[in-house]
mmCIF file of C-alpha atoms in Angstrom:
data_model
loop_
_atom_site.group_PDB
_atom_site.id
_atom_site.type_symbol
_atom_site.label_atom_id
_atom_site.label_comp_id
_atom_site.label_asym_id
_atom_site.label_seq_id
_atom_site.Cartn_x
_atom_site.Cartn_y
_atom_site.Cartn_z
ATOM 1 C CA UNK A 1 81.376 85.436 213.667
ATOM 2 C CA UNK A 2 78.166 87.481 212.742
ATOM 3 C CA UNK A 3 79.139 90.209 215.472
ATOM 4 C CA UNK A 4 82.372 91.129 213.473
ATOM 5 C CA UNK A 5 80.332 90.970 209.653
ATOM 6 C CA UNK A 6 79.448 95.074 210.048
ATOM 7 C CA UNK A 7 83.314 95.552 211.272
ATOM 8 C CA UNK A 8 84.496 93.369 208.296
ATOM 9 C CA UNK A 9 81.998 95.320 205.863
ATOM 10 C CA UNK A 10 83.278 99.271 207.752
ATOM 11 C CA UNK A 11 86.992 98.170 207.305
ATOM 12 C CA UNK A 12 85.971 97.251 203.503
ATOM 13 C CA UNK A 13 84.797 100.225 202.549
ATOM 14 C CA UNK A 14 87.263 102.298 204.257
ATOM 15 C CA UNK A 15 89.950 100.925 201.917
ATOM 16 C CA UNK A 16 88.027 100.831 198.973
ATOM 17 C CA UNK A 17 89.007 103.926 196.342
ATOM 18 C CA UNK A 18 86.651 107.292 197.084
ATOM 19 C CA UNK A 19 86.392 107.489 193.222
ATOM 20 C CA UNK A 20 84.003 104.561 193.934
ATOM 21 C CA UNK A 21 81.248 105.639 196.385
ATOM 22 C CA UNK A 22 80.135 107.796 193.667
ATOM 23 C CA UNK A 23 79.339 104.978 191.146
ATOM 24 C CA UNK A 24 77.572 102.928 193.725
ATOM 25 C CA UNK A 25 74.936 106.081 194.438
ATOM 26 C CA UNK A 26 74.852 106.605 190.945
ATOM 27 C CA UNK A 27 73.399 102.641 190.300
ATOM 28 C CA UNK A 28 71.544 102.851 192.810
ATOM 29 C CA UNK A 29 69.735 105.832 191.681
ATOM 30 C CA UNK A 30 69.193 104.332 188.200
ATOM 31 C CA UNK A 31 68.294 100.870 189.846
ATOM 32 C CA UNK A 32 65.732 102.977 192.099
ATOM 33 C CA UNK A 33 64.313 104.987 188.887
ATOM 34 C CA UNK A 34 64.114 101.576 186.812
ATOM 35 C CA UNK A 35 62.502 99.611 189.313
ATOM 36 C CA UNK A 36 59.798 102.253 190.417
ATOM 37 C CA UNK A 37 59.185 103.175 186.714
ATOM 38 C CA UNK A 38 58.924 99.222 186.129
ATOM 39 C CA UNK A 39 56.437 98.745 188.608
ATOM 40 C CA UNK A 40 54.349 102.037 187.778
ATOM 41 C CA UNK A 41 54.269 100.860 183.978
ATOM 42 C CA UNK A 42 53.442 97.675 184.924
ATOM 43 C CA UNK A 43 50.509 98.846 186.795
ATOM 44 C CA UNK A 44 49.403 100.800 184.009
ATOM 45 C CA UNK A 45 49.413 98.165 181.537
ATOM 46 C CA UNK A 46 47.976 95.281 184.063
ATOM 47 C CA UNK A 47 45.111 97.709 184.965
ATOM 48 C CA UNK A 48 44.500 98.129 181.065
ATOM 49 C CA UNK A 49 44.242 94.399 180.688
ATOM 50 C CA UNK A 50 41.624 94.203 183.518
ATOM 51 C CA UNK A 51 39.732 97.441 181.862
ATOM 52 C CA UNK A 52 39.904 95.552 178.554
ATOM 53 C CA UNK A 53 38.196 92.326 179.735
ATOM 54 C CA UNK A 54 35.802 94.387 182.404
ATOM 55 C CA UNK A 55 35.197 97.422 181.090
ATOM 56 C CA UNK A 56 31.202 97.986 179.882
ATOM 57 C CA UNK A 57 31.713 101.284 177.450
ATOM 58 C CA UNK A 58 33.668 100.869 174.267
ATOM 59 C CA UNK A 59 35.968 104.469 174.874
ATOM 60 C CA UNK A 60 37.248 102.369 178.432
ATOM 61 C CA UNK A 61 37.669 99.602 176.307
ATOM 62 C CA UNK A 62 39.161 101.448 173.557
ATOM 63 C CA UNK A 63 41.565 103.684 176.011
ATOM 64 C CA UNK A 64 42.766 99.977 177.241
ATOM 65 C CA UNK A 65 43.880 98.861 174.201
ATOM 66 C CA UNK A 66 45.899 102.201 173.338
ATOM 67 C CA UNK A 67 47.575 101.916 176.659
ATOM 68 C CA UNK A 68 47.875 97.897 175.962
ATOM 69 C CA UNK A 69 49.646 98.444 172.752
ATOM 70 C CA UNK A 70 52.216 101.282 174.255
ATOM 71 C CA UNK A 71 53.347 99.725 177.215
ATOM 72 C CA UNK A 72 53.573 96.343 175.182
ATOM 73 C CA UNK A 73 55.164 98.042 172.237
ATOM 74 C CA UNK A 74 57.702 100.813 172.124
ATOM 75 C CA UNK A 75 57.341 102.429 175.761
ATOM 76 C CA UNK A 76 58.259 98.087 177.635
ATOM 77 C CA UNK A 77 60.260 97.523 175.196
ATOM 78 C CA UNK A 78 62.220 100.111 175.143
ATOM 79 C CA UNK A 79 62.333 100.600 179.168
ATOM 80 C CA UNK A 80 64.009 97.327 179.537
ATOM 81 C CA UNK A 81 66.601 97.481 176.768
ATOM 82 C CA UNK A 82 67.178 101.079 178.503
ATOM 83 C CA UNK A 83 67.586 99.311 181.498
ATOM 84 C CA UNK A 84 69.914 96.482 180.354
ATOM 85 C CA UNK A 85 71.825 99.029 179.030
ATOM 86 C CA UNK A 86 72.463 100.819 182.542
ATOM 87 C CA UNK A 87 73.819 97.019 183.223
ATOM 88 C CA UNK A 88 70.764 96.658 185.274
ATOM 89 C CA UNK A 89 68.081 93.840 185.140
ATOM 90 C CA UNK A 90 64.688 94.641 184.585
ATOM 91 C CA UNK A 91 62.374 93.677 187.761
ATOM 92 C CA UNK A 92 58.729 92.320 186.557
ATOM 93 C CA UNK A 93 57.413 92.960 189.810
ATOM 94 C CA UNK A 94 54.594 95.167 191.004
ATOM 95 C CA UNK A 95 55.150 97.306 194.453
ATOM 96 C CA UNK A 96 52.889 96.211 197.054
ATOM 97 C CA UNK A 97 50.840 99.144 196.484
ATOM 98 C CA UNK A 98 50.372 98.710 193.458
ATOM 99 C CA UNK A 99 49.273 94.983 193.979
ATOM 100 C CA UNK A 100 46.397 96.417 195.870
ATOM 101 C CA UNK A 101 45.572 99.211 193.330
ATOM 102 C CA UNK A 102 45.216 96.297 190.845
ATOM 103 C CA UNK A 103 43.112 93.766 193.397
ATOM 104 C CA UNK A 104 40.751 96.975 194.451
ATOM 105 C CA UNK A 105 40.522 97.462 190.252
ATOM 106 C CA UNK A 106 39.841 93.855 189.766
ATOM 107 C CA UNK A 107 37.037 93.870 193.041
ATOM 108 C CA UNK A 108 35.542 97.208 191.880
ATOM 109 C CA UNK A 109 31.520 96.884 191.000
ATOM 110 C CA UNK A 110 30.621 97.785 186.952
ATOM 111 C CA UNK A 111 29.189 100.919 188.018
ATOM 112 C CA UNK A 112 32.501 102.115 189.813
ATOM 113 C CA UNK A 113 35.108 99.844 187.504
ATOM 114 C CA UNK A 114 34.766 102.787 184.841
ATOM 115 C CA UNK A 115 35.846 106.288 187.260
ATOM 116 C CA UNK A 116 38.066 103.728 189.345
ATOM 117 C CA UNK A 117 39.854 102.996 186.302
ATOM 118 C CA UNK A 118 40.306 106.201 184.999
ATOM 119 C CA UNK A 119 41.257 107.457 188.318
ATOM 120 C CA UNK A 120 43.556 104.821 189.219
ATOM 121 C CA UNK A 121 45.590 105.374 185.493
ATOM 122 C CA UNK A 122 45.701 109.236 186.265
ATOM 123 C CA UNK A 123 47.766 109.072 189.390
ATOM 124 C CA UNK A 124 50.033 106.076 187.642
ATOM 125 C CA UNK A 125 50.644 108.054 184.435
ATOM 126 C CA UNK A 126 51.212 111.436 187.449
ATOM 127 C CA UNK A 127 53.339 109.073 188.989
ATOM 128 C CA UNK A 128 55.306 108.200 185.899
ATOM 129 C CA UNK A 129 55.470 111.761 184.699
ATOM 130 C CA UNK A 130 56.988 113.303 187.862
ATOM 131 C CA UNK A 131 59.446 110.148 188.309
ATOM 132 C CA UNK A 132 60.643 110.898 184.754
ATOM 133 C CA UNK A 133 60.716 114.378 184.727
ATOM 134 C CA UNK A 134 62.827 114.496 188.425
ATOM 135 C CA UNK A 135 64.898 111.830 187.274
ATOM 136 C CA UNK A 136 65.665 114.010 183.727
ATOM 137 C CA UNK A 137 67.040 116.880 186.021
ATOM 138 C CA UNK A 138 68.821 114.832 188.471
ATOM 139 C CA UNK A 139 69.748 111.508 186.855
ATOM 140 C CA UNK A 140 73.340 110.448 185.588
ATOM 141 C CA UNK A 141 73.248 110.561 181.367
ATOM 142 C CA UNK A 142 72.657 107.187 179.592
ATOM 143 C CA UNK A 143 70.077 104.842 178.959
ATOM 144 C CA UNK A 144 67.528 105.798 180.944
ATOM 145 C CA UNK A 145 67.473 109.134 181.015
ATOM 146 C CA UNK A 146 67.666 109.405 176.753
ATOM 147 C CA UNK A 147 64.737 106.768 177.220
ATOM 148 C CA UNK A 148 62.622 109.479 179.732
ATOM 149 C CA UNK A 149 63.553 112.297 177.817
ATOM 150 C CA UNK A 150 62.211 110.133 174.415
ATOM 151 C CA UNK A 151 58.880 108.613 176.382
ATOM 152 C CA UNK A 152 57.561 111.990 178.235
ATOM 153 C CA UNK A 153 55.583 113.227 175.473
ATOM 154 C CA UNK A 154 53.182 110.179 174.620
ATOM 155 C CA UNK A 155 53.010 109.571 178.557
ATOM 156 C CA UNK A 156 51.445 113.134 178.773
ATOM 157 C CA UNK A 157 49.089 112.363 175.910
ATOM 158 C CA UNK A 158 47.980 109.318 177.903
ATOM 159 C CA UNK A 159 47.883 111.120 181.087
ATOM 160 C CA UNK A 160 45.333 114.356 179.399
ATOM 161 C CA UNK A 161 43.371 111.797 177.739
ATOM 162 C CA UNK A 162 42.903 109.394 180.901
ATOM 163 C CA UNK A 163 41.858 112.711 182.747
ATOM 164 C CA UNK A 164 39.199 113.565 180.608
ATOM 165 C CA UNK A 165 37.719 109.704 180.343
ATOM 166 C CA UNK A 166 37.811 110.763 184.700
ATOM 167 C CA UNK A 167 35.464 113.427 184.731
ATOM 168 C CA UNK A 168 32.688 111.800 182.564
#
């Protein structure tokens, strides 16, 4: 019976309308962007909580809670009703990688945890930026793509700032 599933599924989709193809690649593009932007804000704000309890100098400390309160605030917030919009649900989970970004964050000595955080939120906010700003030029209108277009500008702000808390 498993042998003739893939058949089953080819002869499917061969009858289903062409009109539809389109809106599966289309949710799965937004269901791609959501989930990887999910996971890369999660990352930011989990590595903020760590920097908040860890961190020795009051500007890490103080960086953490900006961070803290945007990804908490207006930025989360705002991603998931963006992505419940899309008629998507919003995935809480952290990519592998960045499971082990955190861990290495959380293992880090005192005098690396400051440059390791700073360099770790750099190339998340880099991440987030170029994710947003490729899926504003290729992504379908709607939710998600008025919520990039509406988030890019504080993520840049966070993304200068955590650069120059880097090269202390």
């Amino acid at each position: 019976m498993y042998r003739s599933l893939p058949g089953i599924l080819i002869l499917v989709l061969l009858f289903l309308p062409a009109d539809l193809a389109p809106a599966f690649a289309q949710q799965d593009e937004k269901r791609m962007f959501a989930d990887r932007l999910t996971s890369l804000s999660n990352f930011v704000l989990k590595s903020a909580e760590v920097a908040a309890s860890r961190g020795q100098e009051e500007f890490v400390k103080t960086f953490a809670q900006t961070v803290t309160d945007q990804m908490r605030q207006g930025f989360g917030v705002e991603l998931v009703e963006a992505i419940r919009q899309e008629g998507l649900d919003p995935s809480p989970e952290l990519s592998q990688e960045y499971q082990n970004k955190l861990q290495a964050l959380e293992t880090a000595t005192e005098e690396q945890f400051s440059n390791a955080y700073f360099s770790a939120q750099v190339l998340a906010l880099e991440s987030m930026i170029q994710l947003i700003e490729e899926y504003q030029q290729t992504g379908q209108d709607g939710a998600l793509k008025a919520f990039a277009a509406n988030h890019l500008g504080g993520l840049r702000t966070l993304y200068i700032r955590a650069q120059e808390f880097s090269v202390r």
